[in-house]
Every structure is written in C-alpha cells, then in structure tokens.
PDB file of C-alpha atoms in Angstrom:
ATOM      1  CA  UNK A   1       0.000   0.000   0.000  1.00  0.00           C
ATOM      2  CA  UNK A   2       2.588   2.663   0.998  1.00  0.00           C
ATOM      3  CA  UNK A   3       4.550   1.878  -2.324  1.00  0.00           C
ATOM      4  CA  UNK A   4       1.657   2.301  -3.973  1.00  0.00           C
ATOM      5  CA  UNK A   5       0.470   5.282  -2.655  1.00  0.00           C
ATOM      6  CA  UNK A   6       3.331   7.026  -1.090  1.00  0.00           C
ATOM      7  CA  UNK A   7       2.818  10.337   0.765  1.00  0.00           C
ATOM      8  CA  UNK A   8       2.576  10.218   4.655  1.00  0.00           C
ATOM      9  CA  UNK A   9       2.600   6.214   4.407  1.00  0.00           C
ATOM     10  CA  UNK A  10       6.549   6.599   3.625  1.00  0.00           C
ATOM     11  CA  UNK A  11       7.770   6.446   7.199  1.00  0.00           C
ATOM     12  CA  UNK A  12      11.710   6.801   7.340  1.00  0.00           C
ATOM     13  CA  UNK A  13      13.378   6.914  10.517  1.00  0.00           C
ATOM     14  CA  UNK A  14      12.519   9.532  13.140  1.00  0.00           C
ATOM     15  CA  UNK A  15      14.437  12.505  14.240  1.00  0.00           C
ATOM     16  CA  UNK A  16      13.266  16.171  14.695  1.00  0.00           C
ATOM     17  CA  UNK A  17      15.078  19.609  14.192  1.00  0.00           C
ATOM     18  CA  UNK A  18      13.911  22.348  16.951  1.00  0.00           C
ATOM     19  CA  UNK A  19      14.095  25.791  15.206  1.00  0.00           C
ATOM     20  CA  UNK A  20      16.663  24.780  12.876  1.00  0.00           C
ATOM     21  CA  UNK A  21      19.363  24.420  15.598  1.00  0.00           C
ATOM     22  CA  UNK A  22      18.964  21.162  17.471  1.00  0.00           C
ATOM     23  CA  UNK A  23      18.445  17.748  16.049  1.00  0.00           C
ATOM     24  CA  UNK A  24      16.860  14.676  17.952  1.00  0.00           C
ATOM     25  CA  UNK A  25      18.964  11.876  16.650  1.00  0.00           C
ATOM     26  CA  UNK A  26      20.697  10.823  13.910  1.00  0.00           C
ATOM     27  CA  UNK A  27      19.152   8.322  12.483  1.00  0.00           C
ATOM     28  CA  UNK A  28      20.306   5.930   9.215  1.00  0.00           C
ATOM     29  CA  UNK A  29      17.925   7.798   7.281  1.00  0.00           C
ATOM     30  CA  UNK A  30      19.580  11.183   7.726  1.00  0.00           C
ATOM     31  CA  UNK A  31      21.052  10.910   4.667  1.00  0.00           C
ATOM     32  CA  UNK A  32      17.950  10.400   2.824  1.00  0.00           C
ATOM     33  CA  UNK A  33      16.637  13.435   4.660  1.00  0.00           C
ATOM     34  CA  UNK A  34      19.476  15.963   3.719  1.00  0.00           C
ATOM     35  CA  UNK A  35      19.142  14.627  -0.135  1.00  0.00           C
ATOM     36  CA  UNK A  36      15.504  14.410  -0.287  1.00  0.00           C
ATOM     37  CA  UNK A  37      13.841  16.387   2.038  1.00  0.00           C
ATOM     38  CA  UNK A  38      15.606  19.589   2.242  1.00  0.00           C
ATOM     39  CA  UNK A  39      17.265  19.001   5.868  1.00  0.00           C
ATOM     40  CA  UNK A  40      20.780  20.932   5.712  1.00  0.00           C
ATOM     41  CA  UNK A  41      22.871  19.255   8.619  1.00  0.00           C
ATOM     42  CA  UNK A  42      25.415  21.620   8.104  1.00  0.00           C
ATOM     43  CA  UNK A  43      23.944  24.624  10.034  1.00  0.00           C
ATOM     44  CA  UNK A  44      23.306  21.695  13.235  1.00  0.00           C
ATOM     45  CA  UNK A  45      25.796  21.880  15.618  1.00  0.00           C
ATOM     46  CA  UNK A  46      23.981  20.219  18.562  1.00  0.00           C
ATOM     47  CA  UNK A  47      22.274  16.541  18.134  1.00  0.00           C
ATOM     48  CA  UNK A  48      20.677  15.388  21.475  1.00  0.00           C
ATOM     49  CA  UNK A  49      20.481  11.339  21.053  1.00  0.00           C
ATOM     50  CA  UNK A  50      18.054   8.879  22.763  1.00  0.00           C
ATOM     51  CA  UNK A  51      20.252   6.182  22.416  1.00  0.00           C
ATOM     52  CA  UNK A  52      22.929   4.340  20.513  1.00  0.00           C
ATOM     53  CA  UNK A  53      20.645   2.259  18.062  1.00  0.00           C
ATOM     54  CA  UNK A  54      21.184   2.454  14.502  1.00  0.00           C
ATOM     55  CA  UNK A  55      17.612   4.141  13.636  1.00  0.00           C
ATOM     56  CA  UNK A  56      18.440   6.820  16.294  1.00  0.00           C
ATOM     57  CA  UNK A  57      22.639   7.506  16.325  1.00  0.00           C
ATOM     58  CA  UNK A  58      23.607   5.800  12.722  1.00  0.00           C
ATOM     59  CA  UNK A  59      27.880   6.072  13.965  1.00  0.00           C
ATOM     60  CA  UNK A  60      29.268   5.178  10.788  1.00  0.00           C
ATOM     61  CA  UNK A  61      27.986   8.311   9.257  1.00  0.00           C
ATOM     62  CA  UNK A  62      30.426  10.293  11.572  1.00  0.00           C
ATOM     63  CA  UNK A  63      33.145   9.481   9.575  1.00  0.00           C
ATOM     64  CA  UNK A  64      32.195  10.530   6.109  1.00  0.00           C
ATOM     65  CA  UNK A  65      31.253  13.492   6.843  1.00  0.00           C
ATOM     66  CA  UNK A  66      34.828  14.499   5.156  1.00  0.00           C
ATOM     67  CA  UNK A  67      35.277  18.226   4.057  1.00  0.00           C
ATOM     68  CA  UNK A  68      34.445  21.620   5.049  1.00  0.00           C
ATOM     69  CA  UNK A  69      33.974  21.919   8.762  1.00  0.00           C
ATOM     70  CA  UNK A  70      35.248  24.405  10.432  1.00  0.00           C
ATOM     71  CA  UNK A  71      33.673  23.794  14.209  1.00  0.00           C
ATOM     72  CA  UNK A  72      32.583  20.766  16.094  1.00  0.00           C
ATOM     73  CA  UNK A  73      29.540  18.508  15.999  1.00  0.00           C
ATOM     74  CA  UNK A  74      28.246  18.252  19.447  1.00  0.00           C
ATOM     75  CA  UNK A  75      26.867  14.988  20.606  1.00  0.00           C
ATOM     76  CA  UNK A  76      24.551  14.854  24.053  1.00  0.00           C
ATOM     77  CA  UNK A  77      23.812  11.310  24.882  1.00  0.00           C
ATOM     78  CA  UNK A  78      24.081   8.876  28.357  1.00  0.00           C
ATOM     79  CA  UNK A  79      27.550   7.142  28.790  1.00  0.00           C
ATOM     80  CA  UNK A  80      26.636   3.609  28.051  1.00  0.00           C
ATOM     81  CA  UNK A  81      25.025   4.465  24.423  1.00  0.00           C
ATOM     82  CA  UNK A  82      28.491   7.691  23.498  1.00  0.00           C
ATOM     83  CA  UNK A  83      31.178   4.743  25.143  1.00  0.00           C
ATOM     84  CA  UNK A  84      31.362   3.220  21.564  1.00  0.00           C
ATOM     85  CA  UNK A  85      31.376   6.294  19.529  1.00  0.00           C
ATOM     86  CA  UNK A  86      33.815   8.592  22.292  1.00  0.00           C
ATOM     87  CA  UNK A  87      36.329   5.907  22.041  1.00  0.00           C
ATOM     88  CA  UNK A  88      36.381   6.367  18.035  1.00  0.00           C
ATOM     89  CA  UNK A  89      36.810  10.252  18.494  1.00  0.00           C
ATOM     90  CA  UNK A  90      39.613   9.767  20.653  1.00  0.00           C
ATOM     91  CA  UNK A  91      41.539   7.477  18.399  1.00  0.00           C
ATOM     92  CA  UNK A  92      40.861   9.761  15.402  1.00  0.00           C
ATOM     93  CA  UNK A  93      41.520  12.633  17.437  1.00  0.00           C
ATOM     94  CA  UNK A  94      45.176  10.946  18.856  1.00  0.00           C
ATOM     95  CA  UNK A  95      46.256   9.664  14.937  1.00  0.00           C
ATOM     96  CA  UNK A  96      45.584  13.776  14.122  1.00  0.00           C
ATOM     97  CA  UNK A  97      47.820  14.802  16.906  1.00  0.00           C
ATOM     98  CA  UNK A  98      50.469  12.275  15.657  1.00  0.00           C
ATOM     99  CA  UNK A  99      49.946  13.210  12.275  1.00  0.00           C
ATOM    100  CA  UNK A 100      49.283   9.904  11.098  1.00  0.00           C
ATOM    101  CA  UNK A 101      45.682  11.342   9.710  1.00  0.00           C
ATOM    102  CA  UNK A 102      45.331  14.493   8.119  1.00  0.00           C
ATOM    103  CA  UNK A 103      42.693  16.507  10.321  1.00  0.00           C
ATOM    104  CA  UNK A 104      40.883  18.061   7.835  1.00  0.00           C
ATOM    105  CA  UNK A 105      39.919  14.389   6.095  1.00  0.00           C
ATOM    106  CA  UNK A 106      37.453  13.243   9.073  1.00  0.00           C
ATOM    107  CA  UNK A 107      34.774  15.232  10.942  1.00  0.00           C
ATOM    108  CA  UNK A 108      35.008  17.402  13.851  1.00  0.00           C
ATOM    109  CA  UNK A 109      32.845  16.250  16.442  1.00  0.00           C
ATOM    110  CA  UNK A 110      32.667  16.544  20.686  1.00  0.00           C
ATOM    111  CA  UNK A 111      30.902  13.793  22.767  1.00  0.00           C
ATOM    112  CA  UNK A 112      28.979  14.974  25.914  1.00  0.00           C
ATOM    113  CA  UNK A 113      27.961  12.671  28.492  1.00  0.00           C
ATOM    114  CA  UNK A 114      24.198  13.265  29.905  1.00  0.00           C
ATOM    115  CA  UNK A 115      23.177  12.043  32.983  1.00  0.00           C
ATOM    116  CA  UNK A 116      19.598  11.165  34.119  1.00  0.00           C
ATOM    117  CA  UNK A 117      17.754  14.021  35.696  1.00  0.00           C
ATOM    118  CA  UNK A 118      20.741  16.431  35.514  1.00  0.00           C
ATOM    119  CA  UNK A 119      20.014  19.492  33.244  1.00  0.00           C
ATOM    120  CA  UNK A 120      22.039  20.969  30.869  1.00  0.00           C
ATOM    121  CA  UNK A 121      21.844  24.153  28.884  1.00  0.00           C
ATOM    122  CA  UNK A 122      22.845  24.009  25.255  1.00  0.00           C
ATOM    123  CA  UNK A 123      22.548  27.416  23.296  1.00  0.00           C
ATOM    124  CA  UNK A 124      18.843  28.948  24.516  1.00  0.00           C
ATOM    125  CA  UNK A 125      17.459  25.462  25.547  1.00  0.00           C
ATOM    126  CA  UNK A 126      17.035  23.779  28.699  1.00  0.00           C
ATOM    127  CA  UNK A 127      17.416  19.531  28.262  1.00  0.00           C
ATOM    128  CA  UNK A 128      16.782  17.209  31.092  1.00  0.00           C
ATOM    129  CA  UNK A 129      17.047  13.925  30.177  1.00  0.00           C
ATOM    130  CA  UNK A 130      14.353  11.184  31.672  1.00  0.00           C
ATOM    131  CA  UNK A 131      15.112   7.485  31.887  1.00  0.00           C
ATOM    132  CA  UNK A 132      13.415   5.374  29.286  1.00  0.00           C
ATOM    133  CA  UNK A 133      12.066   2.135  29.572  1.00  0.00           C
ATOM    134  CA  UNK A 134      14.291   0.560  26.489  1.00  0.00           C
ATOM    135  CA  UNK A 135      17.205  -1.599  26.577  1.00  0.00           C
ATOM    136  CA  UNK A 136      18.524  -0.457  30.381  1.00  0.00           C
ATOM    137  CA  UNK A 137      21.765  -1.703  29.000  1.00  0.00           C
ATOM    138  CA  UNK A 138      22.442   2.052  26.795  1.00  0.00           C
ATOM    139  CA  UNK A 139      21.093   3.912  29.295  1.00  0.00           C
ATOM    140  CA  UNK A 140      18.080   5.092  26.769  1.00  0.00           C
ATOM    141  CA  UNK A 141      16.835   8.402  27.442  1.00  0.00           C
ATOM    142  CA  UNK A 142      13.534  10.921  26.769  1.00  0.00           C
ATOM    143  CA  UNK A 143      14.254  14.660  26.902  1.00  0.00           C
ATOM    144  CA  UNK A 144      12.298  17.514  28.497  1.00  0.00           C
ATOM    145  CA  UNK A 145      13.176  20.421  26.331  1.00  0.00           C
ATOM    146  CA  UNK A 146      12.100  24.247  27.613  1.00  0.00           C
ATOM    147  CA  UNK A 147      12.767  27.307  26.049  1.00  0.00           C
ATOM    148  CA  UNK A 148      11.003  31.094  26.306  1.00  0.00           C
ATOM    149  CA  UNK A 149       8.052  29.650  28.143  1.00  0.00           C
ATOM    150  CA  UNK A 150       7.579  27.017  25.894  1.00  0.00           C
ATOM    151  CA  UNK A 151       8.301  22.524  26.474  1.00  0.00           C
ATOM    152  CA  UNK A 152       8.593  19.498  24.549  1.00  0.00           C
ATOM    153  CA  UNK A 153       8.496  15.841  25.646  1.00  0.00           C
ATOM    154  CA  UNK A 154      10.107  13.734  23.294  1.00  0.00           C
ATOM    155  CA  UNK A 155       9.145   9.815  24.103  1.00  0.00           C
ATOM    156  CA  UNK A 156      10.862   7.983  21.749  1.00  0.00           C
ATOM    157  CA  UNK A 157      11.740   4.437  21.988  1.00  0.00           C
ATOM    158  CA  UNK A 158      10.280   3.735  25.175  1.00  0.00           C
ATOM    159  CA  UNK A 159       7.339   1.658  27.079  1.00  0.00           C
ATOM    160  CA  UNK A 160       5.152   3.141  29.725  1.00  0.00           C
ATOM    161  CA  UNK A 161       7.215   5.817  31.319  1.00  0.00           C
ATOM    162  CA  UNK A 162       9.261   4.660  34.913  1.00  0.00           C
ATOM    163  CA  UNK A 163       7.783   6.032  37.712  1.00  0.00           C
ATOM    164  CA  UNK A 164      10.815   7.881  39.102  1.00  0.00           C
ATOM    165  CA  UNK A 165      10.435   9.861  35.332  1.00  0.00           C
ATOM    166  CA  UNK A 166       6.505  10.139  36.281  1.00  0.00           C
ATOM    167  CA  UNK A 167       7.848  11.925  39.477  1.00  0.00           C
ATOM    168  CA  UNK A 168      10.039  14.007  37.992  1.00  0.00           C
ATOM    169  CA  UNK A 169       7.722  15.373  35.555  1.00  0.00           C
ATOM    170  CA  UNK A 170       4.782  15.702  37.923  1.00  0.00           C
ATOM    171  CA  UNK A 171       7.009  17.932  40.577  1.00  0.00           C
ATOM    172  CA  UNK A 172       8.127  19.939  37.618  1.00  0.00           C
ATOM    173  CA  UNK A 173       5.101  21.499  37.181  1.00  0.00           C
ATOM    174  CA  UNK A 174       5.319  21.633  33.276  1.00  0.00           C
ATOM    175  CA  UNK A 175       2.381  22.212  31.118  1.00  0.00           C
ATOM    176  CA  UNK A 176       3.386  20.837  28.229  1.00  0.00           C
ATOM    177  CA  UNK A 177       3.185  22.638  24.900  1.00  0.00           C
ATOM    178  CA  UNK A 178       4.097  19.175  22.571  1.00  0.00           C
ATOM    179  CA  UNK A 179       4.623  15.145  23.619  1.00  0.00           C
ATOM    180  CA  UNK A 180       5.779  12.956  20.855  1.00  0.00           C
ATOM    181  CA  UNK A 181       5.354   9.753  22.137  1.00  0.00           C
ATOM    182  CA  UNK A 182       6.622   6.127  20.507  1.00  0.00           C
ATOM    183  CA  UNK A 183       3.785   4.208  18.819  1.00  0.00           C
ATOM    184  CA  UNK A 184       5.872   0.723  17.577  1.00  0.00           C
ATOM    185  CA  UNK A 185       3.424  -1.615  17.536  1.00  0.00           C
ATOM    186  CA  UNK A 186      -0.117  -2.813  16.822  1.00  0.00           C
ATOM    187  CA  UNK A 187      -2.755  -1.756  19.502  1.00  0.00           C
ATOM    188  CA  UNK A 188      -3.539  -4.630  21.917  1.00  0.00           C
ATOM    189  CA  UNK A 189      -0.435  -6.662  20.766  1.00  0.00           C
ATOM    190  CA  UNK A 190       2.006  -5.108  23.601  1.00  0.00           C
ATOM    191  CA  UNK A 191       4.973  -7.785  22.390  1.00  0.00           C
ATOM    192  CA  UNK A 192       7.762  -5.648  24.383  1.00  0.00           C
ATOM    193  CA  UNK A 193       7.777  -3.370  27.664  1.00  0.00           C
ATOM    194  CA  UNK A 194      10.439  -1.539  25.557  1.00  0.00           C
ATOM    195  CA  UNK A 195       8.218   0.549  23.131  1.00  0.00           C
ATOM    196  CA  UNK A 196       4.184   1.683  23.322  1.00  0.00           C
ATOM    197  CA  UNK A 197       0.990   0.676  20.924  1.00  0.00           C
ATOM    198  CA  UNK A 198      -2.060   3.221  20.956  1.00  0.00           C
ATOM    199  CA  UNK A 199      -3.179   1.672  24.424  1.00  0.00           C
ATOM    200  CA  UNK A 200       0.042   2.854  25.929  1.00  0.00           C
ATOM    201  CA  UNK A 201       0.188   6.073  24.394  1.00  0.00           C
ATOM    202  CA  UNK A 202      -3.603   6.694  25.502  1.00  0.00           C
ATOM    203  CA  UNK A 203      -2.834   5.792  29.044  1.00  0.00           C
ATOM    204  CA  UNK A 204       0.393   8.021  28.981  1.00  0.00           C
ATOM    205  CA  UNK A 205      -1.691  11.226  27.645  1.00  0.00           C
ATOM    206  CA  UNK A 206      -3.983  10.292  30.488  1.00  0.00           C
ATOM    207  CA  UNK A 207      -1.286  10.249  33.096  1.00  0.00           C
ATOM    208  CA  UNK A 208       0.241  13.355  31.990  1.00  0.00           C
ATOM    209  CA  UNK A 209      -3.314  15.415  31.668  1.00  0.00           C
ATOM    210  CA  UNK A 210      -4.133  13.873  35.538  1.00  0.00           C
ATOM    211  CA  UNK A 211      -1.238  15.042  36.553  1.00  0.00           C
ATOM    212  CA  UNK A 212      -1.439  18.575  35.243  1.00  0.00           C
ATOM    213  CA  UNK A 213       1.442  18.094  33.134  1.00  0.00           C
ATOM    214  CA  UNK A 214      -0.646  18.572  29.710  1.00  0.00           C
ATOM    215  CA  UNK A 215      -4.040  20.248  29.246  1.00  0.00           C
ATOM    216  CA  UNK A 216      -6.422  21.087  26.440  1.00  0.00           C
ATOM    217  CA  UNK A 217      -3.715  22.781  24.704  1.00  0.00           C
ATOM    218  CA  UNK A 218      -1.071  20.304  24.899  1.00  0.00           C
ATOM    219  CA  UNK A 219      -0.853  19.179  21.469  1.00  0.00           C
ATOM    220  CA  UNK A 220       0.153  14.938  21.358  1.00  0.00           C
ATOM    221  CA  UNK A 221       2.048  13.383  18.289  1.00  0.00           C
ATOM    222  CA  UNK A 222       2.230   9.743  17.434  1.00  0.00           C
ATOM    223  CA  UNK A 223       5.884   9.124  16.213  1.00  0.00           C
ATOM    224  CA  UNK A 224       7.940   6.229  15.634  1.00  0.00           C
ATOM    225  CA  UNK A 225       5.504   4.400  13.763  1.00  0.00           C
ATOM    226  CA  UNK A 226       6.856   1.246  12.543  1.00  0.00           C
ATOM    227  CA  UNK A 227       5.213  -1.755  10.331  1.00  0.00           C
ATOM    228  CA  UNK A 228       3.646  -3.729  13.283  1.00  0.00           C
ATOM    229  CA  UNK A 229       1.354  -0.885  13.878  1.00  0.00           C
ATOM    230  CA  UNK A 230      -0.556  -2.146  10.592  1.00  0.00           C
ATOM    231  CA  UNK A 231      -2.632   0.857   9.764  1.00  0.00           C
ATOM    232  CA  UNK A 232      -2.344   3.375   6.738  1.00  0.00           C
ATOM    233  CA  UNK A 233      -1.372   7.349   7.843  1.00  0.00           C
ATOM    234  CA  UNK A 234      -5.069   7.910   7.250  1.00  0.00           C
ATOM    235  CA  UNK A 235      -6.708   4.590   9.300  1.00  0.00           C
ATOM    236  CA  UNK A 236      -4.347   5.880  12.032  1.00  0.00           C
ATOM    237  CA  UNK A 237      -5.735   9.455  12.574  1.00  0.00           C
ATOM    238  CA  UNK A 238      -9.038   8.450  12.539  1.00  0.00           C
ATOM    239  CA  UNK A 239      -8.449   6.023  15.048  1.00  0.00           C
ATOM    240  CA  UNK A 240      -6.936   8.265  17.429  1.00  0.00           C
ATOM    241  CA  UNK A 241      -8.816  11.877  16.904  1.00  0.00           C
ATOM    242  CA  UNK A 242     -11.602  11.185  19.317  1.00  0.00           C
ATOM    243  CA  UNK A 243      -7.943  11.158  22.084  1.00  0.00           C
ATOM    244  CA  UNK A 244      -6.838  14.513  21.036  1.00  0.00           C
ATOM    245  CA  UNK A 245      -4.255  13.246  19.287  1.00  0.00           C
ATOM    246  CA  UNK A 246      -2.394  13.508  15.779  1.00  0.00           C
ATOM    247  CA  UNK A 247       0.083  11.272  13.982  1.00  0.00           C
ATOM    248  CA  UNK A 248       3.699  12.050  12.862  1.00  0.00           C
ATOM    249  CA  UNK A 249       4.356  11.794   9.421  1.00  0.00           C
ATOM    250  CA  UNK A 250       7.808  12.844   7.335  1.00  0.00           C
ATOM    251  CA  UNK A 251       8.361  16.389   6.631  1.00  0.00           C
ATOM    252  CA  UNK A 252       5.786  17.256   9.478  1.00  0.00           C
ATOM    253  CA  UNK A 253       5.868  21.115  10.650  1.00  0.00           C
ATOM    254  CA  UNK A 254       4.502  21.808  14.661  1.00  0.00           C
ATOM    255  CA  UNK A 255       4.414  25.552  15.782  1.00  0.00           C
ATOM    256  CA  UNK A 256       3.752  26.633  19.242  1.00  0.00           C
TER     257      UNK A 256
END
C-alpha cells in the first residue's frame, strides 16, 4: 500500500530539528533526509540522542562526513550508548595529533555525556534527560526540552514511562506545549515493555493530563511508527482523533 500510494505512508526513521538548531537523533535515514527532504545538517551543531541504536545515532555516518567543517559537531547522549562512539573520536583525534591522519579528512565532532535528571543548557534550551524504559543496557533516554516559556516531551523508543520519570515530571510542574510519544506496535499486541501501541500512548496522555502536566492545549504526536502498527497514515488518525491526538508523518511542521 505505501509503495503504492506514497505520501505520509513513507515512514523513514525519526528525528526532529527544533528551530533549525537542534536535532533529535541521527538516524540511518539522515542521509535520505538531507538529499531528499531539504534538511541541511550543516547549520546543526547540537544533536541530542536517545540512544545508541542504529535508527536513532547511525555512527558510521560520523566518519564521512569528510570536508568543510570548520567547528565541532556536538553529541549529548548517556555514557553507556556515546562509550562506543567517544572511544572512536579519541583514536581519530590521537592519529591527528600524531599526524598519522590528516585533520581536515574526518569530521570534527565533541561527545557529551548526559546524565539522568541532571540538566544541561545548550545554546537557549534547557534539556533534562528522563530514563526510558528501552534496553537499560544504553542507558536510553527521553528529553524535556524548555525554552522562552515554551516545552517538549520527546518519548521515543520507550514503554510506559518509569515512575521515578513520572515523578520528575509531575514535581516539575510543566504544562506541556508538545509530547511525541513512541507508537511501535499494533494496539492490543504489547509484544515488548520496551516501546508503546495506541493503548500505551492513551494511558500516557492520560497520566500526563491527571497530573497537570498537559491540558487542552497540549498538542500529542504519534511518532515512531513502525510496520507492526498495521494501519495506513489515514486509518491511524481516525483512530486516534476522538484522544486529542495527531500522527507524525515525514516532513511534518509543529508551531507553538
């Protein structure tokens, strides 16, 4: 059907850009984004990451990024998922200072280590990253964005959210202006603790709304759609409108 039809029933990989100046992961499809959809990684300097699996932190596309950089690529993600990827910038980084590599053939890039609950300011945003319920093993995270008034939840590649992350949220007091939350897999078939169907999601918007941490302006995105979910773009927003919810798609524009 999606070949067939194409439009919003492409899905590529997910990732989001925040006012041109911070990405949410970088995903294998990245480079289909910059060459087909108009996404100039150049101007990003700062890529938060949820965690180190392929379809969110594609590593091997550090190191063709080959020519032209003149300042760093900075990488915010929990030590277990940047251990891999730090210890390849530190080799590159030790052949350029024995000038065994020339430094202008391999990208510039800085690895920062996050840390659950601990926030950080990079340029005019606040991140605090939440602990995901995902493979515990790369410490997967969710980020609380703010900026000017204004706060994102991004709730990718997790299950139903751990209740020290429920806690955290509810004493913040945030209203929140966006959630995009991880809808993997068909509704009523919860196979894994480790991502969210519609059921999930449904209960999650709940949680958040009882908790005064969204309200009737709190706009809710399913993301992270994948193939189990087995509904067209179009089967899926009719099934969840009557929640106050939309669905993600590729290319998809949210002001607030």
């Amino acid at each position: 059907h999606a070949r067939e039809v194409g439009g919003k029933d492409i899905r590529t990989r997910s990732m989001a850009l925040l006012d041109g100046k911070i990405a949410i992961d970088l995903s294998v499809d990245t480079f289909h984004h910059c060459a087909f959809a108009g996404l100039d990684m150049r101007k990003v300097k700062h890529v938060l990451v949820t965690h180190n699996h392929h379809d969110h932190f594609f590593t091997s596309d550090l190191f063709s990024r080959v020519r032209g950089m003149e300042e760093p690529v900075n990488f915010y993600l929990s030590e277990a998922s940047g251990k891999g990827v730090r210890a390849a910038v530190e080799k590159h980084k030790a052949e350029f200072a024995a000038g065994t590599r020339d430094p202008k053939a391999w990208t510039l890039a800085e690895v920062h280590t996050l840390e659950y609950y601990k926030s950080v300011n990079i340029l005019d945003y606040k991140v605090t990253p939440l602990r995901a319920r995902h493979v515990a093993a790369l410490e997967p995270m969710m980020f609380v964005i703010e900026k000017d008034g204004k706060s994102i939840l991004w709730a990718h590649d997790t299950g139903l959210f751990h209740s020290d992350a429920i806690e955290w949220i509810k004493d913040s007091g945030i209203v929140f202006d966006f959630v995009s939350m991880d809808c993997t897999l068909r509704r009523g078939e919860q196979i894994t603790k480790s991502h969210m169907d519609l059921d999930w999601c449904i209960e999650t918007a709940n949680m958040l709304r009882a908790n005064g941490n969204a309200d009737e302006n709190t706009k809710f995105a399913l993301s992270h759609i994948g193939h189990l979910v087995d509904r067209t773009h179009d089967e899926l927003v009719a099934e969840v409108g009557e929640y106050g919810m939309t669905v993600a798609y590729d290319g998809m524009e949210i002001e607030f």
